[in-house]
GROMACS .gro file of C-alpha atoms in nm:
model
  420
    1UNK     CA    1   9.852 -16.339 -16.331
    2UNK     CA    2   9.967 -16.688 -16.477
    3UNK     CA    3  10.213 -16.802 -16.258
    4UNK     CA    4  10.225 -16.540 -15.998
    5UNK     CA    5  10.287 -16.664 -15.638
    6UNK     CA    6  10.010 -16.519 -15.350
    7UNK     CA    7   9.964 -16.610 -15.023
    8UNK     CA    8   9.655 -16.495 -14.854
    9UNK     CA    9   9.670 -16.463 -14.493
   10UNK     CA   10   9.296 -16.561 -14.376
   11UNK     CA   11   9.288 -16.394 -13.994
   12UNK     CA   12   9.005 -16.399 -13.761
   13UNK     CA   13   8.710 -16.174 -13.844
   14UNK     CA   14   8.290 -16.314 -14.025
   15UNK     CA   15   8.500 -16.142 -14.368
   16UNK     CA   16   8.691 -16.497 -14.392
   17UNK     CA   17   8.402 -16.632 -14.569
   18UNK     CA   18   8.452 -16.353 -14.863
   19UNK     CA   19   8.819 -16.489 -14.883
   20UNK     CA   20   8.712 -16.853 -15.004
   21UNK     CA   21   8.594 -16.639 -15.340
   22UNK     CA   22   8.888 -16.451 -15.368
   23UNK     CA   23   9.096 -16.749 -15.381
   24UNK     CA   24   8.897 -16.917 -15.623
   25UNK     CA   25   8.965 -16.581 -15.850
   26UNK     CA   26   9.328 -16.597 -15.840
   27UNK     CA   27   9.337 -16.930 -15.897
   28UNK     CA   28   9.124 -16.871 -16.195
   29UNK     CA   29   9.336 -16.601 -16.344
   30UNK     CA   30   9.601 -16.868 -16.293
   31UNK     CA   31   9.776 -16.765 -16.002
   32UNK     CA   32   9.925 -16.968 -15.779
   33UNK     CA   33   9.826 -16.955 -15.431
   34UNK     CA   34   9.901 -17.057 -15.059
   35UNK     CA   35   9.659 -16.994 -14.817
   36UNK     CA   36   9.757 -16.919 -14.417
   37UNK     CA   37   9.538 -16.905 -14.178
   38UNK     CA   38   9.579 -16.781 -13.837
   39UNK     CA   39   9.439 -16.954 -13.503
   40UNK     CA   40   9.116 -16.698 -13.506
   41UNK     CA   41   9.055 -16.772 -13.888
   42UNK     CA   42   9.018 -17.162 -13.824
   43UNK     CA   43   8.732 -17.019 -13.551
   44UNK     CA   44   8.510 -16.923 -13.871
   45UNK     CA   45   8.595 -17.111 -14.186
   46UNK     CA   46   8.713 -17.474 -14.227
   47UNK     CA   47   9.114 -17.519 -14.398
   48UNK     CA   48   8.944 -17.775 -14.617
   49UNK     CA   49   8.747 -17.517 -14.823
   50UNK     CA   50   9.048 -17.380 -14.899
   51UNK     CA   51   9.252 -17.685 -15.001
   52UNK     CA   52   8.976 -17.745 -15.245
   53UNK     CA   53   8.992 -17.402 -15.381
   54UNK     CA   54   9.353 -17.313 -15.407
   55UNK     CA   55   9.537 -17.705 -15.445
   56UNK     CA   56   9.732 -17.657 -15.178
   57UNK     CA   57   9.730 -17.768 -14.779
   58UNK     CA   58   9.679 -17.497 -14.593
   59UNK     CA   59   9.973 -17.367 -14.414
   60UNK     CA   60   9.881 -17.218 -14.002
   61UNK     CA   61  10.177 -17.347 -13.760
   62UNK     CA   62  10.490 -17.113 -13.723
   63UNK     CA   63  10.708 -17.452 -13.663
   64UNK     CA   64  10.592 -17.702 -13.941
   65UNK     CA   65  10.789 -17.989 -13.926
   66UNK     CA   66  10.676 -18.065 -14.340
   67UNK     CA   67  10.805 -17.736 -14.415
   68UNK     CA   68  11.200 -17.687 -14.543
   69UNK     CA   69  11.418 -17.754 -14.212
   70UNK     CA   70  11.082 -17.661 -13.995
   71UNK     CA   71  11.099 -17.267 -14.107
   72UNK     CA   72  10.787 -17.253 -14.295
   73UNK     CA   73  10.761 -16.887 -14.261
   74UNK     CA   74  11.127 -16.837 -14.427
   75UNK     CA   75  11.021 -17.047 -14.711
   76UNK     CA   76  10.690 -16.877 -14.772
   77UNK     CA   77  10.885 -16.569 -14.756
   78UNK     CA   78  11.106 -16.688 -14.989
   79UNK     CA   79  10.829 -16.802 -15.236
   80UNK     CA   80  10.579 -16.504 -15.246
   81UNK     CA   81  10.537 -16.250 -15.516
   82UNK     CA   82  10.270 -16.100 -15.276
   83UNK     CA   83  10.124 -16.115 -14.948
   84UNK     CA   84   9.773 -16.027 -14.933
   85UNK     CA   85   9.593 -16.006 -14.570
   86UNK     CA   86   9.202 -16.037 -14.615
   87UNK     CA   87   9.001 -16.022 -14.424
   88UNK     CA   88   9.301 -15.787 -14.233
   89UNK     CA   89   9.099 -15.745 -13.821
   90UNK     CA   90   9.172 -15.501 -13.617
   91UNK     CA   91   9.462 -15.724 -13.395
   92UNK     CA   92   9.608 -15.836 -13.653
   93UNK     CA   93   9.671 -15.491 -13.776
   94UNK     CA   94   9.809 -15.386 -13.435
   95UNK     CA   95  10.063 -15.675 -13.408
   96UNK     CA   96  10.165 -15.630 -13.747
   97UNK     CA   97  10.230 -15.237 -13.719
   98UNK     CA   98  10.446 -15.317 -13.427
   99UNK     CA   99  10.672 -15.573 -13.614
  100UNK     CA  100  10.548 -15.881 -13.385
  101UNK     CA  101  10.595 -16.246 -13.511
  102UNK     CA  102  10.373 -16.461 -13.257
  103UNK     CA  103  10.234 -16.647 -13.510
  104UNK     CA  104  10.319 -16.767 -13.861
  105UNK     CA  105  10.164 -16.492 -14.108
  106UNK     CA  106  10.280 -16.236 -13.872
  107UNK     CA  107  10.611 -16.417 -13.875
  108UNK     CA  108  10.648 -16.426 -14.312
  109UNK     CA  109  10.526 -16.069 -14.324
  110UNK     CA  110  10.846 -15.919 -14.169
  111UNK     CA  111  11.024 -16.225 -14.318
  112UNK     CA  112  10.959 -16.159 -14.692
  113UNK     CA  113  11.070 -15.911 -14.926
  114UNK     CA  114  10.743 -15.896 -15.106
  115UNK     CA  115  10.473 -15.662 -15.114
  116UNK     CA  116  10.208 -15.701 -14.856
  117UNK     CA  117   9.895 -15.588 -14.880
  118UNK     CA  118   9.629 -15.508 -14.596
  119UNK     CA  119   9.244 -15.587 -14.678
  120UNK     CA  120   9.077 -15.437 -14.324
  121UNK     CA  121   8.760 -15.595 -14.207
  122UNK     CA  122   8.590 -15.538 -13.813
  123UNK     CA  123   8.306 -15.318 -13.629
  124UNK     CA  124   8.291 -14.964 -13.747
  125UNK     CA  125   8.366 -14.808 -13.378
  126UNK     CA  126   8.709 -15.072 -13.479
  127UNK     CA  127   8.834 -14.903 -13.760
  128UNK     CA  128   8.750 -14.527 -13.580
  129UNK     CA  129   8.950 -14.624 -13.261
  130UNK     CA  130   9.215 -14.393 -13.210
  131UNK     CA  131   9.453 -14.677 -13.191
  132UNK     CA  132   9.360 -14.817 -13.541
  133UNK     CA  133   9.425 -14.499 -13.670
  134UNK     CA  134   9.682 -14.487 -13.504
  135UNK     CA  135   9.821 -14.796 -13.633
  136UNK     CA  136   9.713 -14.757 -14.004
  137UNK     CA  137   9.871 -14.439 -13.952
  138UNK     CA  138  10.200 -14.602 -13.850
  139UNK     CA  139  10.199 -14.869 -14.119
  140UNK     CA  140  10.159 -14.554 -14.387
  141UNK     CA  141  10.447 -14.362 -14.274
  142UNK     CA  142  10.673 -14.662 -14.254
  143UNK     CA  143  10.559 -14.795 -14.588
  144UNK     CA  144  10.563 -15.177 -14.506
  145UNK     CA  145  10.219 -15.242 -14.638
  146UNK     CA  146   9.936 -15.109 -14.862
  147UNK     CA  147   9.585 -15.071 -14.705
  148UNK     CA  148   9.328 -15.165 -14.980
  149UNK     CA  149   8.981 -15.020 -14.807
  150UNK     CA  150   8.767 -15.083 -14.613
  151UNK     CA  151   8.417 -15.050 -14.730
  152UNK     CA  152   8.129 -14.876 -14.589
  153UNK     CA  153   7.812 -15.049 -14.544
  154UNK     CA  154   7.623 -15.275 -14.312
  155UNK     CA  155   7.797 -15.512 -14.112
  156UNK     CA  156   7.725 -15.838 -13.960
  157UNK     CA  157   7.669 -15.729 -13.592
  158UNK     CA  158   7.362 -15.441 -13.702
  159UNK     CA  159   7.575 -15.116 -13.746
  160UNK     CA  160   7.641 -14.968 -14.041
  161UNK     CA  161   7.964 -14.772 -14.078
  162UNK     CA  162   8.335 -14.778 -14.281
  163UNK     CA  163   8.502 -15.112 -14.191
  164UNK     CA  164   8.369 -15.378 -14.423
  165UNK     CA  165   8.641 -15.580 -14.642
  166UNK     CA  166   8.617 -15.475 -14.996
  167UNK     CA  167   8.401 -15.750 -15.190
  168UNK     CA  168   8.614 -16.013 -15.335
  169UNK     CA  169   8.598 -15.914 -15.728
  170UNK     CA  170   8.716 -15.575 -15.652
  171UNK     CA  171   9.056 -15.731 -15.445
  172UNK     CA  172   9.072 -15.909 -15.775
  173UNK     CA  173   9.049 -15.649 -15.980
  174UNK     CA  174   9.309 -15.406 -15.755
  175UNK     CA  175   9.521 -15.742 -15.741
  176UNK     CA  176   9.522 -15.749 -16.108
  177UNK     CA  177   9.653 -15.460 -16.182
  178UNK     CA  178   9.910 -15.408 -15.890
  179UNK     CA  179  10.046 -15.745 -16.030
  180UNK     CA  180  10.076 -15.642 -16.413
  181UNK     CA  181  10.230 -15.320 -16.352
  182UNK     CA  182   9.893 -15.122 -16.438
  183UNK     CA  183   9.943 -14.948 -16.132
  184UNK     CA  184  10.227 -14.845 -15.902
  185UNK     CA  185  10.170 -14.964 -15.547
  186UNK     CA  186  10.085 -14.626 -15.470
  187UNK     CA  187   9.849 -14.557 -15.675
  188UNK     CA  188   9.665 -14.929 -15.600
  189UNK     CA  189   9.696 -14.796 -15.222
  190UNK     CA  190   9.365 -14.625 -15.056
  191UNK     CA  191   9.397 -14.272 -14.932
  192UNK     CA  192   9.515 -14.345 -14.542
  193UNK     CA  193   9.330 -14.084 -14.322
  194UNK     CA  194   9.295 -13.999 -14.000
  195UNK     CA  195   9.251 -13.581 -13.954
  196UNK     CA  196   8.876 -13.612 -13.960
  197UNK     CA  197   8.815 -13.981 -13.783
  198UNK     CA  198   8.513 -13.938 -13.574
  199UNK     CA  199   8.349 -13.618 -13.760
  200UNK     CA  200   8.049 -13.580 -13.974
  201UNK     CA  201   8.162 -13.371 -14.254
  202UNK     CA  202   7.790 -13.240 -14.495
  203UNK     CA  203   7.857 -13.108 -14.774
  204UNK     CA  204   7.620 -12.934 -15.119
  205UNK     CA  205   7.756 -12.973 -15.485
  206UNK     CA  206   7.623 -12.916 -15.807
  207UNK     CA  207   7.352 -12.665 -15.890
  208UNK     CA  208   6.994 -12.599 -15.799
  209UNK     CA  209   6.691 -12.638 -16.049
  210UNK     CA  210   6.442 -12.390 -16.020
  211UNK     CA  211   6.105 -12.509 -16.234
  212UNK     CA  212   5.879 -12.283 -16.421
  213UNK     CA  213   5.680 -12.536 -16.559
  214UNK     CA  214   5.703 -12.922 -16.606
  215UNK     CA  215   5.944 -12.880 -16.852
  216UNK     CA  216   6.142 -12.537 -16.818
  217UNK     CA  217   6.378 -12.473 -16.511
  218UNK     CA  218   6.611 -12.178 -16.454
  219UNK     CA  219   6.978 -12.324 -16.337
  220UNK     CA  220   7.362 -12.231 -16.311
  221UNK     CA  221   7.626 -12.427 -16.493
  222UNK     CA  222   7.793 -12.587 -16.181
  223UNK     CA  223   7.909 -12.908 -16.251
  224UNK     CA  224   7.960 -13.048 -15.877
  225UNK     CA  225   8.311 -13.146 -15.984
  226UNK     CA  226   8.482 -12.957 -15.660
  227UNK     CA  227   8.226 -13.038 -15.417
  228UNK     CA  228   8.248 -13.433 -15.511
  229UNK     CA  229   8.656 -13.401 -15.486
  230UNK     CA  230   8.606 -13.258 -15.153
  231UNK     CA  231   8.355 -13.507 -15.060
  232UNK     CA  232   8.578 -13.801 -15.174
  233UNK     CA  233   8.848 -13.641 -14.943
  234UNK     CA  234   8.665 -13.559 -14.650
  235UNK     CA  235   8.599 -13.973 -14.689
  236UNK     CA  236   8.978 -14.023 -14.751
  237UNK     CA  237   9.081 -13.849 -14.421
  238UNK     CA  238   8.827 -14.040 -14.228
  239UNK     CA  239   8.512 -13.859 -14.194
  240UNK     CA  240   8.134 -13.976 -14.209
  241UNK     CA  241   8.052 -13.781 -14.506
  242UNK     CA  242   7.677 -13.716 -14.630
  243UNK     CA  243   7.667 -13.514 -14.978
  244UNK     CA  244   7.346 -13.339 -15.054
  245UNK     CA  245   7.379 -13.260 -15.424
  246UNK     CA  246   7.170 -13.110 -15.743
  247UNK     CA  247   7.155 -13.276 -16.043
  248UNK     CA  248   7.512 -13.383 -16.176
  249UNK     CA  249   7.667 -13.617 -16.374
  250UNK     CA  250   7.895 -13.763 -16.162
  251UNK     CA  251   7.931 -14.111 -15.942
  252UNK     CA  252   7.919 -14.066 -15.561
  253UNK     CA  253   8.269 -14.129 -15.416
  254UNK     CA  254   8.313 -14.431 -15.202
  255UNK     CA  255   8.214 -14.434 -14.862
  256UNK     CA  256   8.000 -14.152 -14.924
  257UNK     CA  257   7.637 -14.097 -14.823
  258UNK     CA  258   7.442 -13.910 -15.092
  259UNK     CA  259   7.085 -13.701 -15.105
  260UNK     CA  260   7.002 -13.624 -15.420
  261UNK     CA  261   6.778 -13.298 -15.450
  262UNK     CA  262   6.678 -13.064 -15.733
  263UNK     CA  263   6.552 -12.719 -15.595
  264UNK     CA  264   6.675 -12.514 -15.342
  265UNK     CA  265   6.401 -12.568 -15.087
  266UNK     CA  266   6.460 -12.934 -15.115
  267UNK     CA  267   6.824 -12.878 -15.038
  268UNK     CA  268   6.764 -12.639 -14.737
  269UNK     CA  269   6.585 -12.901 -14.577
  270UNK     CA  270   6.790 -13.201 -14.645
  271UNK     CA  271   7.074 -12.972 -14.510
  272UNK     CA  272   6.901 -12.837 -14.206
  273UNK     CA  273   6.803 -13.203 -14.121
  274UNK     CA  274   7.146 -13.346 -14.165
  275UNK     CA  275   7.320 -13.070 -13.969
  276UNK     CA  276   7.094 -13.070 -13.711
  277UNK     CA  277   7.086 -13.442 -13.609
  278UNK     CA  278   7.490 -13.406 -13.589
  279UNK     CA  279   7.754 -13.240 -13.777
  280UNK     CA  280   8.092 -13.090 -13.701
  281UNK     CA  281   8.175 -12.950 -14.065
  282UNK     CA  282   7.963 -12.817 -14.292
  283UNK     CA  283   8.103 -12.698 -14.633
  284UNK     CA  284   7.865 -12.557 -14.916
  285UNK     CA  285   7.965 -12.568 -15.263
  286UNK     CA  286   7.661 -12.575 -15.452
  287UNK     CA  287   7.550 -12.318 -15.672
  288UNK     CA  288   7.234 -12.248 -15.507
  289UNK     CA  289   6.975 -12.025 -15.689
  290UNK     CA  290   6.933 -11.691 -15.530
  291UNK     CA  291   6.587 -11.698 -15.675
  292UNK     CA  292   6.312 -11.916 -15.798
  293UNK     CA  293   5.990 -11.856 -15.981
  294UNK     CA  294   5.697 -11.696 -15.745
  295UNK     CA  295   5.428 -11.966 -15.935
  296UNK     CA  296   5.523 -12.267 -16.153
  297UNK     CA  297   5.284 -12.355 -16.419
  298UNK     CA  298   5.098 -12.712 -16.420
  299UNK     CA  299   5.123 -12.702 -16.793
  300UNK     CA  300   5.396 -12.658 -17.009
  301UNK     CA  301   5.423 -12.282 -17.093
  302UNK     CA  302   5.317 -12.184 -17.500
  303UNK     CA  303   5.462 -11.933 -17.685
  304UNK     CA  304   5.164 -11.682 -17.714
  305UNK     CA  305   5.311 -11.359 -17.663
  306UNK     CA  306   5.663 -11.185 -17.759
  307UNK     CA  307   5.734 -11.143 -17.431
  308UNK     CA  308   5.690 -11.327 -17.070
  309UNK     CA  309   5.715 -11.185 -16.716
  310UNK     CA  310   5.841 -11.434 -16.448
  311UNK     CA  311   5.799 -11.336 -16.096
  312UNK     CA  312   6.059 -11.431 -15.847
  313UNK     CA  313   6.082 -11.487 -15.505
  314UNK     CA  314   6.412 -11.523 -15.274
  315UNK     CA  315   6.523 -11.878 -15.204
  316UNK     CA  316   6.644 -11.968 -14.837
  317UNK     CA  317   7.000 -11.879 -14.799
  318UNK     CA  318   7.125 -12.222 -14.686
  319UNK     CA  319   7.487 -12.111 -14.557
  320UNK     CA  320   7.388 -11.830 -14.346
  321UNK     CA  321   7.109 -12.053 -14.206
  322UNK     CA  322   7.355 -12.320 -14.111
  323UNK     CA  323   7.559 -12.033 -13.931
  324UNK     CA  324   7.283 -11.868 -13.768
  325UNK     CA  325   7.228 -12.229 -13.532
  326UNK     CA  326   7.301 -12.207 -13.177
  327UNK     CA  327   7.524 -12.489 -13.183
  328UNK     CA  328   7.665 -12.436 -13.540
  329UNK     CA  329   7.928 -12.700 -13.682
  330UNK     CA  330   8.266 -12.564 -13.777
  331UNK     CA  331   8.106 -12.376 -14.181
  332UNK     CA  332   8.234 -12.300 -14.434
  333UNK     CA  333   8.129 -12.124 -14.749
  334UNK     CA  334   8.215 -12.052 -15.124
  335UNK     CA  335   8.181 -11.770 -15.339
  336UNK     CA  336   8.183 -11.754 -15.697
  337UNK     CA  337   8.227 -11.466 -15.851
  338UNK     CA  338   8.290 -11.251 -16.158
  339UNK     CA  339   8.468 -10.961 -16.048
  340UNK     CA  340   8.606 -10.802 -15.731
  341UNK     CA  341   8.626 -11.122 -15.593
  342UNK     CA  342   8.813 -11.107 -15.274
  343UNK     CA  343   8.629 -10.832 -15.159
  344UNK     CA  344   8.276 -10.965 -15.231
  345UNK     CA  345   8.392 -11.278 -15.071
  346UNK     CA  346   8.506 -11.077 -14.727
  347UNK     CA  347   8.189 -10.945 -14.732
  348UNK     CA  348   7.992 -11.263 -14.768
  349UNK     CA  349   8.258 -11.444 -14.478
  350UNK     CA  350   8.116 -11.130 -14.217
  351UNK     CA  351   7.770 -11.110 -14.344
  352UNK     CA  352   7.671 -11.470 -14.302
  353UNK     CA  353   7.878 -11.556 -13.974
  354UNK     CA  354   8.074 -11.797 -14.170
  355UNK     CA  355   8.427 -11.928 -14.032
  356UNK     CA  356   8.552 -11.973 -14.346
  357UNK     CA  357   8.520 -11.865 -14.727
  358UNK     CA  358   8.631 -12.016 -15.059
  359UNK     CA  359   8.652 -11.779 -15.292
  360UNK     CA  360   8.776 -11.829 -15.720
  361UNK     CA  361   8.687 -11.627 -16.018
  362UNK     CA  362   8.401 -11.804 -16.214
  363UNK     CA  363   8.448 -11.523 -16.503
  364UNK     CA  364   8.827 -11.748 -16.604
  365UNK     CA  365   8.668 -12.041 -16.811
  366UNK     CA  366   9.008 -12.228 -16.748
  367UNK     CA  367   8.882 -12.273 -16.375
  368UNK     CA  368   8.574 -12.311 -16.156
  369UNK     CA  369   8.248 -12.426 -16.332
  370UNK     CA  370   8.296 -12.780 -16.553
  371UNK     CA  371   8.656 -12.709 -16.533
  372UNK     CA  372   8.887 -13.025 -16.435
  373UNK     CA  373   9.129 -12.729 -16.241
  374UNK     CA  374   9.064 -12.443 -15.985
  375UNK     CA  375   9.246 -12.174 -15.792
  376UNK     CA  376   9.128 -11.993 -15.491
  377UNK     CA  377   9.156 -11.775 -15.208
  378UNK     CA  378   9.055 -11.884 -14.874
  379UNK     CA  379   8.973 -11.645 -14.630
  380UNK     CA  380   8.850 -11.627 -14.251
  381UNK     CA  381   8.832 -11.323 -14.014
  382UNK     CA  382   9.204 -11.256 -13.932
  383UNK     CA  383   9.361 -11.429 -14.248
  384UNK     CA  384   9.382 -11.529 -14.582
  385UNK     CA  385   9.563 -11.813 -14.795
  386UNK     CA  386   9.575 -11.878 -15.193
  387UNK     CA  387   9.568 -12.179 -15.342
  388UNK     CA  388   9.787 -12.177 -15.706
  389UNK     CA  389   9.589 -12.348 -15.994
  390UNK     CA  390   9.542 -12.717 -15.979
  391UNK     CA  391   9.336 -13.020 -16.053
  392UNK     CA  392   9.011 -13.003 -15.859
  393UNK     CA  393   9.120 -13.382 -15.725
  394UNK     CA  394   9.420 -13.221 -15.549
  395UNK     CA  395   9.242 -12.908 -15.411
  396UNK     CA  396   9.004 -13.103 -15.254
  397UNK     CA  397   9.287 -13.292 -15.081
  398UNK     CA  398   9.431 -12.956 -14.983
  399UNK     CA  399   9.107 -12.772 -14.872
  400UNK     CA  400   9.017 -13.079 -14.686
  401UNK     CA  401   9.409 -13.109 -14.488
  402UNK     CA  402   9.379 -12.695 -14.443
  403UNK     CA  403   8.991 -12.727 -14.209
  404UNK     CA  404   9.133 -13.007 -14.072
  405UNK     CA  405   9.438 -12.888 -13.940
  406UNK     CA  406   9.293 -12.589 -13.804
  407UNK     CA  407   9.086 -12.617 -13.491
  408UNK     CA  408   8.715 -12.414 -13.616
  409UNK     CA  409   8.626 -12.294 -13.287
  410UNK     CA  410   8.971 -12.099 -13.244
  411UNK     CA  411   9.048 -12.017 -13.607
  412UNK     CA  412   9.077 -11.652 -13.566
  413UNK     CA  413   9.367 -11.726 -13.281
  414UNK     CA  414   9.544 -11.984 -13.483
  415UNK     CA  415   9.538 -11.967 -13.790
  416UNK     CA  416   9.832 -11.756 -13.865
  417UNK     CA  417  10.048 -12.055 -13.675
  418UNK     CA  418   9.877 -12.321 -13.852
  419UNK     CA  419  10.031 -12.153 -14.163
  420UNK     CA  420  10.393 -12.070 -14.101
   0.00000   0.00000   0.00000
């Protein structure tokens, strides 16, 4: 970072108080570093905390008489290795998608040839607004910016929600990197979504633990691997997402809600109370066990005899129960199997009401459980589409793009169309 040239664009959103530390980390790393604030900024965070962090006036009038023949926003253009927006609010983001230059960071951003970069920050019902997404959307397809974030968490006004600024040491970090060449611009840039803005997407991974004693437990060897990809991209593409998940060894994705369970009782009924308080997707991918133990010791079990009898007893069946609601959300199932796969799948998709299947081939240790890869088959009542092998990252972004292209409640009708 030692002698790189940033200017951070301060704009008007309670965030601006985060940027004072990410200033003071550039600087540090030995950046060099301009600060411009717009006319809202100045609302919530004095110019002179700035000066003191980054050793330079800060820069907010379009015509500057100091500047080089009055066009300050030519020369800042001129002088940036990067232009990095944070906190970025919701107006700003619309006049910048829509190439206006009313003011002077506005102004340098369409004047410079450097990378800009786009650190969101406002209300959660912001960011959702169709015309945010709309605009994010925009400044994706046109490429004239990266969109680092946002965060979801609580917020200053009471809601919780996505739409808080990423925290200061992680814009560092992403900063870093994008400036040494550690990462491309694309891969620095968040997934942009918008397919599922507005929907509650739950989701099971991993596998179920059935206990026989306080020590023994019959399970599955699911790793949770595809139902964490798809939770990350249900996230990606905009969705609330709330993962109820069995014992794993893997980090919940960002921006995602997790309820961690063990047994399958204790999933049915995080599920059922998830799904019923509001849910338009529901996709299970947990191994759930079909059975559990009819008693469970208190005491660790000894080994008295040569043999020992264990009792079992169904388990709820959590995707049928989803299916069977009055009002169910748009569900989908998987099925894992060992042989005759498609057909054992079909008959699980009409059995259990489902509107959609997943179906792969457990029995190929090169995919499905602890594998890095999968390939499957989806089904639904009037169609069917495979999905070649590939990494469970990118399946998830394509299972994910597939449900949300295809309008649930009509699948049967459209599907075919949504295909061609």
């Amino acid at each position: 970072m030692q002698g790189k040239k940033i200017v951070v664009g301060v704009t008007g959103g309670i965030a601006a108080y985060k940027s004072a530390e990410l200033v003071r980390n550039l600087v540090k790393l030995g950046a060099q570093v301009q600060v411009v604030m717009t006319e809202g900024a100045l609302a919530f965070i004095q110019p002179m905390t700035f000066q003191a962090l980054s050793g330079r006036p800060v820069r907010s009038s379009l015509l500057d008489a100091e500047a080089e023949a009055g066009m300050g926003h030519i020369e800042l253009a001129k002088w940036a290795d990067l232009v990095l927006i944070a906190p970025a609010t919701a107006n700003f983001i619309a006049r910048y998608s829509h190439g206006l230059a009313d003011d002077l960071l506005t102004t340098l951003c369409l004047a410079t040839s450097a990378q800009v970069v786009l650190v969101p920050a406002m209300n959660q019902a912001m960011w959702k607004h169709a015309a945010t997404q709309r605009n994010i959307g925009l400044i994706a397809e046109l490429g004239t910016a990266l969109v680092w974030g946002p965060d979801e968490g609580a917020q200053a006004c009471g809601d919780t929600g996505p739409g808080r600024m990423l925290e200061p040491e992680v814009i560092t970090d992403k900063t870093v990197k994008l400036c040494s060449g550690q990462l491309t611009p694309k891969q620095s840039a968040e997934p942009v979504g918008t397919k599922l803005i507005g929907k509650h997407v739950v989701l099971t991974a991993g596998p179920t633990r059935e206990a026989l004693d306080p020590v023994r437990f019959i399970s599955n060897h699911s790793s949770g691997k595809m139902g964490y990809a798809l939770a990350e991209a249900a996230a990606a593409a905009g969705a609330k997402v709330t993962l109820i998940s069995g014992p794993v060894h893997l980090a919940c994705p960002a921006g995602v809600s997790r309820v961690g369970v063990s047994s399958a009782q204790q999933m049915y009924d995080a599920v059922m109370s998830a799904v019923q308080k509001q849910c338009d997707i529901f996709i299970a991918t947990a191994a759930v066990a079909d059975y559990r133990p009819e008693s469970v010791a208190d005491q660790k079990i000894k080994k008295n005899n040569d043999e020992m009898i264990v009792r079992l007893t169904r388990n709820p069946d959590i995707v049928a129960a989803v299916a069977a609601l009055p009002e169910k959300p748009f569900t989908v199932g998987f099925a894992a199997e060992t042989n005759d796969v498609l057909n054992y799948a079909k008959g699980k998709l009409a059995r259990k009401n489902l509107d959609m299947i997943v179906a792969n081939d457990v029995s190929d240790l090169s995919i499905g459980f602890n594998s890095d890869s999968n390939r499957v088959s989806v089904l639904w009542k009037d169609g069917q589409h495979d999905f070649g092998k590939r990494p469970k990252t990118q399946l998830a972004q394509d299972l994910i793009d597939f449900i949300a292209d295809i309008d649930g409640r009509h699948l049967g009708a459209i599907g075919q169309s949504v295909l061609k």
